[in-house]
Amino acid sequence: MGDIDGCARALDEAEKVHSLDGHSHNGGWLRFDGSRLPEERGACYLQLGRPDFAEDALTAALAQPLSLRRRAAVLSDLAVLGAHRGDVDQVVQYAEAVLGLADRSNSGFIGKKLDGLRGRLAPLMSDGRVSNLDHRIAALSRTA
């Protein structure tokens, strides 16, 4: 809701899961172990317009073992971060990686992440690499 301080407090509170002993996990439907916190923290900060905080969290998330979908989400967020900054090289680098993952998967989730990125590319379209990227994402969306 735009409350960066409240978001940070909630994420810090969630980090406490790392200090719980093994008996705290019930093995049932509630399996929150904190492994997704870096990517969630990065996504939250990106949504709140704090790319400075988002990049650190997203980079930390990439250092962890991630499923194909989760890796695509983090890479997409890093590409969006590049678009926010106007950094074409960053957009292209991370978007290319996501497109590579999309080629290996039929995940609609990855397609949605790329569509979200595509919506942020307009200010950068004068660069041929971004225009090419936009066309490739559009083609992927048509075949999905």
Coordinates of N, CA, C and O in Angstrom, one line a residue:
M1 N 0.8 -1.2 0.0 CA 0.0 0.0 0.0 C 0.9 1.3 0.0 O 0.4 2.3 0.4
G2 N 2.1 1.1 -0.4 CA 3.0 2.3 -0.5 C 3.8 2.6 0.8 O 4.5 3.6 0.9
D3 N 3.7 1.7 1.8 CA 4.3 1.9 3.1 C 5.6 1.2 3.1 O 5.6 0.0 3.5
I4 N 6.7 1.8 2.7 CA 8.0 1.1 2.6 C 8.5 0.7 4.0 O 9.0 -0.4 4.2
D5 N 8.3 1.5 5.0 CA 8.7 1.2 6.4 C 7.9 0.0 6.9 O 8.5 -0.9 7.5
G6 N 6.6 0.0 6.7 CA 5.8 -1.2 7.1 C 6.2 -2.4 6.4 O 6.2 -3.5 7.0
C7 N 6.5 -2.3 5.1 CA 6.9 -3.5 4.3 C 8.2 -4.0 4.9 O 8.3 -5.2 5.1
A8 N 9.1 -3.1 5.1 CA 10.4 -3.6 5.7 C 10.3 -4.3 7.0 O 10.9 -5.3 7.3
R9 N 9.4 -3.7 7.9 CA 9.1 -4.3 9.2 C 8.5 -5.7 9.0 O 8.9 -6.7 9.7
A10 N 7.6 -5.9 8.1 CA 6.9 -7.2 7.9 C 7.9 -8.2 7.4 O 7.9 -9.3 7.8
L11 N 8.8 -7.8 6.4 CA 9.8 -8.7 5.9 C 10.8 -9.1 6.9 O 11.2 -10.2 7.0
D12 N 11.2 -8.1 7.8 CA 12.1 -8.4 8.8 C 11.5 -9.4 9.8 O 12.2 -10.3 10.3
E13 N 10.2 -9.2 10.1 CA 9.5 -10.1 11.0 C 9.5 -11.5 10.4 O 9.7 -12.5 11.1
A14 N 9.3 -11.6 9.1 CA 9.2 -12.9 8.4 C 10.6 -13.6 8.5 O 10.7 -14.8 8.5
E15 N 11.7 -12.8 8.5 CA 13.0 -13.4 8.5 C 13.3 -14.2 9.8 O 14.1 -15.1 9.9
K16 N 12.5 -14.0 10.8 CA 12.6 -14.7 12.1 C 12.4 -16.2 11.9 O 12.8 -17.0 12.8
V17 N 11.8 -16.6 10.8 CA 11.6 -18.0 10.6 C 12.9 -18.8 10.5 O 13.0 -19.9 10.9
H18 N 14.0 -18.1 10.2 CA 15.3 -18.7 10.1 C 15.8 -19.1 11.5 O 16.7 -19.9 11.5
S19 N 15.3 -18.5 12.5 CA 15.9 -18.8 13.8 C 15.0 -19.9 14.5 O 15.3 -20.3 15.7
L20 N 14.0 -20.4 13.9 CA 13.1 -21.4 14.5 C 13.8 -22.8 14.4 O 14.5 -23.1 13.5
D21 N 13.6 -23.6 15.5 CA 14.2 -24.9 15.4 C 13.3 -25.8 14.5 O 12.3 -25.5 14.1
G22 N 13.8 -27.0 14.3 CA 13.2 -27.9 13.4 C 11.8 -28.4 13.8 O 11.0 -28.8 13.0
H23 N 11.5 -28.3 15.1 CA 10.2 -28.7 15.6 C 9.1 -27.7 15.3 O 7.9 -28.0 15.5
S24 N 9.5 -26.5 14.8 CA 8.5 -25.5 14.6 C 7.7 -25.8 13.2 O 6.7 -25.2 13.0
H25 N 8.3 -26.5 12.4 CA 7.7 -26.8 11.1 C 6.9 -28.1 11.2 O 7.3 -29.1 11.6
N26 N 5.6 -27.9 10.9 CA 4.7 -29.0 11.1 C 4.6 -30.0 9.9 O 3.9 -31.0 10.0
G27 N 5.2 -29.7 8.8 CA 5.2 -30.6 7.7 C 3.9 -30.6 6.9 O 3.8 -31.3 6.0
G28 N 2.9 -29.9 7.4 CA 1.6 -29.8 6.7 C 1.6 -28.8 5.7 O 2.6 -28.4 5.0
W29 N 0.4 -28.2 5.5 CA 0.2 -27.2 4.5 C 1.0 -25.9 4.8 O 1.3 -25.1 3.8
L30 N 1.4 -25.6 6.0 CA 2.1 -24.4 6.3 C 3.6 -24.8 6.3 O 4.2 -25.2 7.2
R31 N 4.3 -24.5 5.1 CA 5.7 -24.9 5.0 C 6.6 -23.7 4.7 O 7.6 -23.8 4.0
F32 N 6.2 -22.6 5.3 CA 7.0 -21.4 5.1 C 8.4 -21.6 5.8 O 8.4 -21.7 7.0
D33 N 9.4 -21.6 5.0 CA 10.8 -21.8 5.6 C 11.7 -20.5 5.4 O 12.8 -20.5 5.8
G34 N 11.2 -19.5 4.7 CA 11.9 -18.3 4.5 C 12.8 -18.3 3.3 O 13.4 -17.3 3.0
S35 N 12.8 -19.4 2.5 CA 13.7 -19.5 1.4 C 13.3 -18.5 0.3 O 14.2 -18.1 -0.5
R36 N 12.1 -18.1 0.3 CA 11.6 -17.1 -0.8 C 11.7 -15.7 -0.4 O 11.4 -14.8 -1.1
L37 N 12.2 -15.4 0.8 CA 12.2 -14.1 1.3 C 13.1 -13.1 0.5 O 12.6 -12.0 0.2
P38 N 14.2 -13.5 0.0 CA 15.0 -12.5 -0.8 C 14.2 -12.1 -2.1 O 14.2 -10.9 -2.4
E39 N 13.6 -13.0 -2.7 CA 12.9 -12.7 -4.0 C 11.7 -11.9 -3.7 O 11.3 -11.0 -4.4
E40 N 11.0 -12.2 -2.6 CA 9.8 -11.5 -2.2 C 10.2 -10.1 -1.7 O 9.5 -9.1 -2.1
R41 N 11.3 -9.9 -1.0 CA 11.7 -8.6 -0.6 C 12.1 -7.8 -1.8 O 11.7 -6.6 -1.9
G42 N 12.8 -8.3 -2.8 CA 13.1 -7.6 -4.0 C 11.9 -7.2 -4.8 O 11.8 -6.0 -5.2
A43 N 10.9 -8.1 -4.9 CA 9.7 -7.8 -5.6 C 8.9 -6.7 -4.9 O 8.4 -5.7 -5.6
C44 N 8.9 -6.7 -3.6 CA 8.2 -5.7 -2.8 C 8.8 -4.3 -3.0 O 8.1 -3.3 -3.3
Y45 N 10.1 -4.3 -2.9 CA 10.8 -3.0 -3.0 C 10.7 -2.5 -4.4 O 10.6 -1.3 -4.6
L46 N 10.7 -3.3 -5.4 CA 10.5 -2.9 -6.8 C 9.1 -2.3 -7.0 O 9.0 -1.2 -7.5
Q47 N 8.1 -2.9 -6.4 CA 6.8 -2.4 -6.5 C 6.6 -1.1 -5.8 O 5.8 -0.3 -6.2
L48 N 7.4 -0.9 -4.7 CA 7.3 0.3 -3.9 C 8.2 1.4 -4.5 O 8.3 2.5 -3.9
G49 N 8.8 1.1 -5.7 CA 9.6 2.2 -6.3 C 11.0 2.4 -5.7 O 11.5 3.5 -5.7
R50 N 11.5 1.4 -5.0 CA 12.8 1.5 -4.4 C 13.8 0.6 -5.0 O 14.2 -0.5 -4.5
P51 N 14.2 0.9 -6.2 CA 15.2 0.0 -7.0 C 16.5 -0.2 -6.3 O 17.1 -1.3 -6.4
D52 N 16.9 0.7 -5.5 CA 18.2 0.6 -4.7 C 18.1 -0.6 -3.8 O 19.0 -1.4 -3.7
F53 N 17.0 -0.7 -3.1 CA 16.8 -1.9 -2.1 C 16.5 -3.2 -2.9 O 16.9 -4.3 -2.5
A54 N 15.7 -3.0 -4.0 CA 15.3 -4.2 -4.7 C 16.5 -4.9 -5.4 O 16.5 -6.2 -5.3
E55 N 17.4 -4.2 -5.9 CA 18.5 -4.9 -6.6 C 19.3 -5.8 -5.7 O 19.7 -6.9 -6.0
D56 N 19.6 -5.3 -4.5 CA 20.4 -6.1 -3.5 C 19.6 -7.4 -3.2 O 20.2 -8.5 -3.1
A57 N 18.3 -7.3 -2.9 CA 17.6 -8.5 -2.5 C 17.4 -9.4 -3.7 O 17.6 -10.6 -3.5
L58 N 17.2 -8.9 -4.9 CA 17.0 -9.8 -6.1 C 18.4 -10.5 -6.4 O 18.4 -11.7 -6.8
T59 N 19.5 -9.8 -6.3 CA 20.8 -10.4 -6.5 C 21.0 -11.5 -5.5 O 21.6 -12.5 -5.9
A60 N 20.7 -11.2 -4.3 CA 20.8 -12.3 -3.2 C 19.9 -13.5 -3.6 O 20.4 -14.6 -3.4
A61 N 18.8 -13.2 -4.1 CA 17.9 -14.4 -4.5 C 18.5 -15.2 -5.6 O 18.4 -16.4 -5.5
L62 N 19.1 -14.6 -6.5 CA 19.8 -15.3 -7.6 C 20.9 -16.2 -7.2 O 21.2 -17.2 -7.8
A63 N 21.5 -15.9 -6.0 CA 22.6 -16.7 -5.5 C 22.1 -18.0 -4.9 O 22.9 -18.9 -4.6
Q64 N 20.8 -18.2 -4.7 CA 20.2 -19.4 -4.1 C 19.8 -20.3 -5.2 O 19.5 -19.9 -6.4
P65 N 19.6 -21.6 -4.9 CA 19.1 -22.5 -5.9 C 17.6 -22.2 -6.0 O 16.8 -22.1 -5.1
L66 N 17.2 -22.0 -7.3 CA 15.8 -21.6 -7.5 C 15.2 -22.5 -8.6 O 15.9 -22.9 -9.5
S67 N 13.9 -22.7 -8.5 CA 13.2 -23.4 -9.6 C 13.3 -22.6 -10.8 O 13.5 -21.4 -10.8
L68 N 13.0 -23.1 -12.0 CA 13.0 -22.4 -13.2 C 12.0 -21.2 -13.2 O 12.4 -20.1 -13.6
R69 N 10.8 -21.4 -12.7 CA 9.8 -20.3 -12.6 C 10.3 -19.2 -11.6 O 10.2 -18.1 -11.9
R70 N 10.8 -19.6 -10.5 CA 11.3 -18.6 -9.5 C 12.5 -17.8 -10.1 O 12.6 -16.6 -9.9
R71 N 13.4 -18.5 -10.8 CA 14.5 -17.8 -11.4 C 14.0 -16.9 -12.4 O 14.5 -15.7 -12.5
A72 N 13.1 -17.3 -13.2 CA 12.5 -16.4 -14.3 C 11.9 -15.2 -13.6 O 12.0 -14.0 -14.2
A73 N 11.2 -15.3 -12.5 CA 10.6 -14.2 -11.8 C 11.6 -13.2 -11.3 O 11.5 -12.0 -11.5
V74 N 12.7 -13.7 -10.8 CA 13.7 -12.8 -10.3 C 14.4 -12.1 -11.4 O 14.7 -10.9 -11.4
L75 N 14.7 -12.8 -12.5 CA 15.4 -12.2 -13.6 C 14.5 -11.2 -14.3 O 14.9 -10.1 -14.7
S76 N 13.2 -11.5 -14.3 CA 12.2 -10.5 -14.9 C 12.2 -9.3 -14.1 O 12.2 -8.1 -14.6
D77 N 12.2 -9.4 -12.7 CA 12.2 -8.2 -11.9 C 13.5 -7.4 -12.1 O 13.4 -6.2 -12.0
L78 N 14.6 -8.1 -12.3 CA 15.8 -7.4 -12.5 C 15.8 -6.6 -13.9 O 16.3 -5.5 -14.0
A79 N 15.1 -7.2 -14.9 CA 14.9 -6.5 -16.1 C 14.0 -5.3 -16.0 O 14.3 -4.2 -16.5
V80 N 13.0 -5.5 -15.2 CA 12.1 -4.3 -14.9 C 12.9 -3.2 -14.2 O 12.7 -2.0 -14.5
L81 N 13.7 -3.6 -13.3 CA 14.6 -2.7 -12.6 C 15.4 -1.9 -13.6 O 15.6 -0.7 -13.5
G82 N 16.0 -2.6 -14.5 CA 16.8 -1.9 -15.6 C 15.9 -1.0 -16.4 O 16.4 0.2 -16.7
A83 N 14.7 -1.3 -16.7 CA 13.8 -0.4 -17.4 C 13.5 0.8 -16.6 O 13.5 1.9 -17.1
H84 N 13.3 0.6 -15.3 CA 13.0 1.7 -14.4 C 14.2 2.7 -14.4 O 14.0 3.9 -14.4
R85 N 15.4 2.2 -14.5 CA 16.6 3.1 -14.5 C 16.9 3.6 -15.9 O 17.8 4.4 -16.0
G86 N 16.3 3.0 -16.9 CA 16.7 3.4 -18.3 C 18.0 2.7 -18.7 O 18.6 3.2 -19.7
D87 N 18.3 1.6 -18.1 CA 19.6 0.9 -18.4 C 19.3 -0.2 -19.4 O 18.9 -1.4 -19.0
V88 N 19.4 0.1 -20.7 CA 19.1 -0.9 -21.7 C 19.9 -2.2 -21.6 O 19.4 -3.3 -21.8
D89 N 21.2 -2.0 -21.3 CA 22.0 -3.2 -21.1 C 21.5 -4.2 -20.1 O 21.5 -5.4 -20.3
Q90 N 21.0 -3.6 -19.0 CA 20.5 -4.5 -17.9 C 19.2 -5.1 -18.4 O 19.0 -6.3 -18.1
V91 N 18.3 -4.4 -19.0 CA 17.1 -4.9 -19.5 C 17.3 -6.1 -20.4 O 16.8 -7.2 -20.3
V92 N 18.2 -5.9 -21.4 CA 18.5 -6.9 -22.4 C 19.1 -8.1 -21.8 O 18.7 -9.3 -22.0
Q93 N 20.1 -7.9 -20.9 CA 20.8 -9.0 -20.3 C 19.8 -10.0 -19.5 O 19.8 -11.2 -19.8
Y94 N 19.0 -9.4 -18.7 CA 18.1 -10.2 -17.9 C 16.9 -10.7 -18.7 O 16.5 -11.9 -18.5
A95 N 16.4 -9.9 -19.6 CA 15.2 -10.4 -20.4 C 15.7 -11.5 -21.3 O 14.9 -12.5 -21.5
E96 N 16.9 -11.5 -21.9 CA 17.4 -12.6 -22.7 C 17.4 -13.9 -21.9 O 17.1 -14.9 -22.3
A97 N 17.9 -13.7 -20.6 CA 17.9 -14.9 -19.7 C 16.5 -15.5 -19.5 O 16.3 -16.7 -19.5
V98 N 15.5 -14.6 -19.3 CA 14.2 -15.0 -19.1 C 13.6 -15.7 -20.3 O 12.9 -16.7 -20.3
L99 N 13.9 -15.1 -21.5 CA 13.4 -15.7 -22.7 C 14.0 -17.1 -22.9 O 13.4 -18.0 -23.4
G100 N 15.3 -17.3 -22.5 CA 15.9 -18.6 -22.6 C 15.2 -19.6 -21.7 O 15.0 -20.8 -22.1
L101 N 14.8 -19.2 -20.5 CA 14.0 -20.0 -19.6 C 12.6 -20.3 -20.2 O 12.1 -21.4 -20.0
A102 N 12.0 -19.3 -20.8 CA 10.7 -19.5 -21.4 C 10.8 -20.6 -22.5 O 9.8 -21.3 -22.7
D103 N 11.9 -20.6 -23.3 CA 12.1 -21.6 -24.3 C 12.1 -23.0 -23.8 O 11.8 -23.9 -24.5
R104 N 12.6 -23.1 -22.5 CA 12.7 -24.4 -21.9 C 11.5 -24.9 -21.2 O 11.4 -26.0 -20.7
S105 N 10.5 -24.0 -21.1 CA 9.3 -24.2 -20.3 C 8.1 -23.8 -21.1 O 8.1 -22.9 -21.9
N106 N 6.9 -24.3 -20.8 CA 5.7 -23.8 -21.3 C 4.9 -23.1 -20.2 O 3.7 -23.1 -20.2
S107 N 5.6 -22.5 -19.3 CA 5.0 -21.8 -18.2 C 4.3 -20.6 -18.6 O 4.9 -19.6 -19.1
G108 N 3.0 -20.5 -18.3 CA 2.2 -19.3 -18.5 C 2.7 -18.2 -17.5 O 2.6 -17.0 -17.8
F109 N 3.2 -18.6 -16.4 CA 3.7 -17.7 -15.4 C 4.9 -16.9 -16.0 O 4.9 -15.6 -15.8
I110 N 5.8 -17.5 -16.6 CA 6.9 -16.9 -17.2 C 6.5 -15.9 -18.3 O 6.9 -14.8 -18.4
G111 N 5.5 -16.3 -19.1 CA 4.9 -15.4 -20.1 C 4.3 -14.2 -19.5 O 4.5 -13.1 -20.0
K112 N 3.6 -14.3 -18.4 CA 3.0 -13.2 -17.7 C 4.1 -12.2 -17.2 O 3.9 -11.0 -17.2
K113 N 5.2 -12.8 -16.7 CA 6.3 -11.9 -16.2 C 6.9 -11.2 -17.4 O 7.2 -10.0 -17.2
L114 N 7.0 -11.8 -18.5 CA 7.6 -11.1 -19.7 C 6.6 -10.1 -20.2 O 7.0 -9.0 -20.6
D115 N 5.3 -10.4 -20.2 CA 4.3 -9.4 -20.6 C 4.4 -8.2 -19.6 O 4.2 -7.0 -20.1
G116 N 4.6 -8.4 -18.3 CA 4.7 -7.3 -17.4 C 6.0 -6.4 -17.7 O 5.9 -5.2 -17.7
L117 N 7.0 -7.1 -18.1 CA 8.2 -6.3 -18.5 C 7.9 -5.5 -19.8 O 8.3 -4.4 -19.9
R118 N 7.3 -6.2 -20.7 CA 7.0 -5.6 -22.0 C 6.2 -4.2 -21.8 O 6.5 -3.3 -22.5
G119 N 5.4 -4.2 -20.8 CA 4.7 -2.9 -20.6 C 5.5 -1.8 -20.1 O 5.1 -0.6 -20.1
R120 N 6.8 -2.1 -19.7 CA 7.7 -1.1 -19.2 C 8.8 -0.7 -20.2 O 9.6 0.1 -20.0
L121 N 8.7 -1.3 -21.4 CA 9.8 -1.1 -22.4 C 9.5 0.2 -23.3 O 10.5 0.6 -23.9
A122 N 8.4 0.8 -23.3 CA 8.0 1.9 -24.2 C 9.1 3.0 -24.2 O 9.5 3.4 -25.3
P123 N 9.5 3.5 -23.0 CA 10.5 4.6 -23.0 C 11.9 4.2 -23.7 O 12.6 5.1 -24.0
L124 N 12.1 2.9 -23.8 CA 13.4 2.5 -24.4 C 13.3 1.9 -25.8 O 14.3 1.4 -26.3
M125 N 12.2 2.0 -26.4 CA 12.0 1.4 -27.7 C 12.8 2.0 -28.8 O 12.9 1.3 -29.9
S126 N 13.4 3.1 -28.7 CA 14.2 3.7 -29.7 C 15.5 2.9 -29.9 O 16.2 3.0 -30.9
D127 N 15.9 2.1 -28.9 CA 17.0 1.2 -29.0 C 16.6 -0.1 -29.7 O 15.6 -0.7 -29.3
G128 N 17.3 -0.4 -30.8 CA 16.9 -1.6 -31.6 C 16.9 -2.9 -30.8 O 16.1 -3.8 -31.1
R129 N 17.8 -3.0 -29.8 CA 17.8 -4.2 -29.0 C 16.5 -4.4 -28.2 O 16.0 -5.5 -28.0
V130 N 16.0 -3.2 -27.7 CA 14.7 -3.3 -26.9 C 13.6 -3.6 -27.8 O 12.7 -4.3 -27.5
S131 N 13.6 -2.9 -29.0 CA 12.5 -3.2 -30.0 C 12.5 -4.6 -30.4 O 11.4 -5.3 -30.5
N132 N 13.6 -5.2 -30.6 CA 13.7 -6.6 -30.9 C 13.2 -7.5 -29.8 O 12.5 -8.5 -30.0
L133 N 13.6 -7.1 -28.6 CA 13.1 -7.9 -27.4 C 11.6 -7.8 -27.3 O 10.9 -8.8 -27.1
D134 N 11.0 -6.6 -27.5 CA 9.6 -6.5 -27.5 C 8.9 -7.4 -28.5 O 7.9 -8.0 -28.2
H135 N 9.4 -7.4 -29.7 CA 8.9 -8.3 -30.8 C 9.0 -9.8 -30.4 O 8.0 -10.6 -30.6
R136 N 10.1 -10.2 -29.8 CA 10.2 -11.6 -29.4 C 9.3 -11.9 -28.2 O 8.7 -13.0 -28.2
I137 N 9.1 -11.0 -27.3 CA 8.1 -11.3 -26.2 C 6.7 -11.4 -26.8 O 5.9 -12.2 -26.4
A138 N 6.4 -10.5 -27.7 CA 5.0 -10.5 -28.3 C 4.8 -11.8 -29.1 O 3.7 -12.4 -29.0
A139 N 5.8 -12.3 -29.8 CA 5.7 -13.5 -30.5 C 5.5 -14.7 -29.5 O 4.7 -15.6 -29.8
L140 N 6.2 -14.7 -28.4 CA 6.1 -15.7 -27.4 C 4.7 -15.7 -26.9 O 4.1 -16.8 -26.7
S141 N 4.1 -14.5 -26.6 CA 2.7 -14.4 -26.1 C 1.7 -15.0 -27.1 O 0.7 -15.6 -26.7
R142 N 2.0 -14.8 -28.4 CA 1.0 -15.3 -29.4 C 1.0 -16.8 -29.5 O 0.0 -17.4 -29.8
T143 N 2.2 -17.4 -29.2 CA 2.3 -18.9 -29.3 C 1.9 -19.6 -28.1 O 1.7 -20.8 -28.1
A144 N 1.8 -18.9 -27.0 CA 1.4 -19.5 -25.7 C -0.1 -19.8 -25.6 O -0.9 -19.3 -26.2

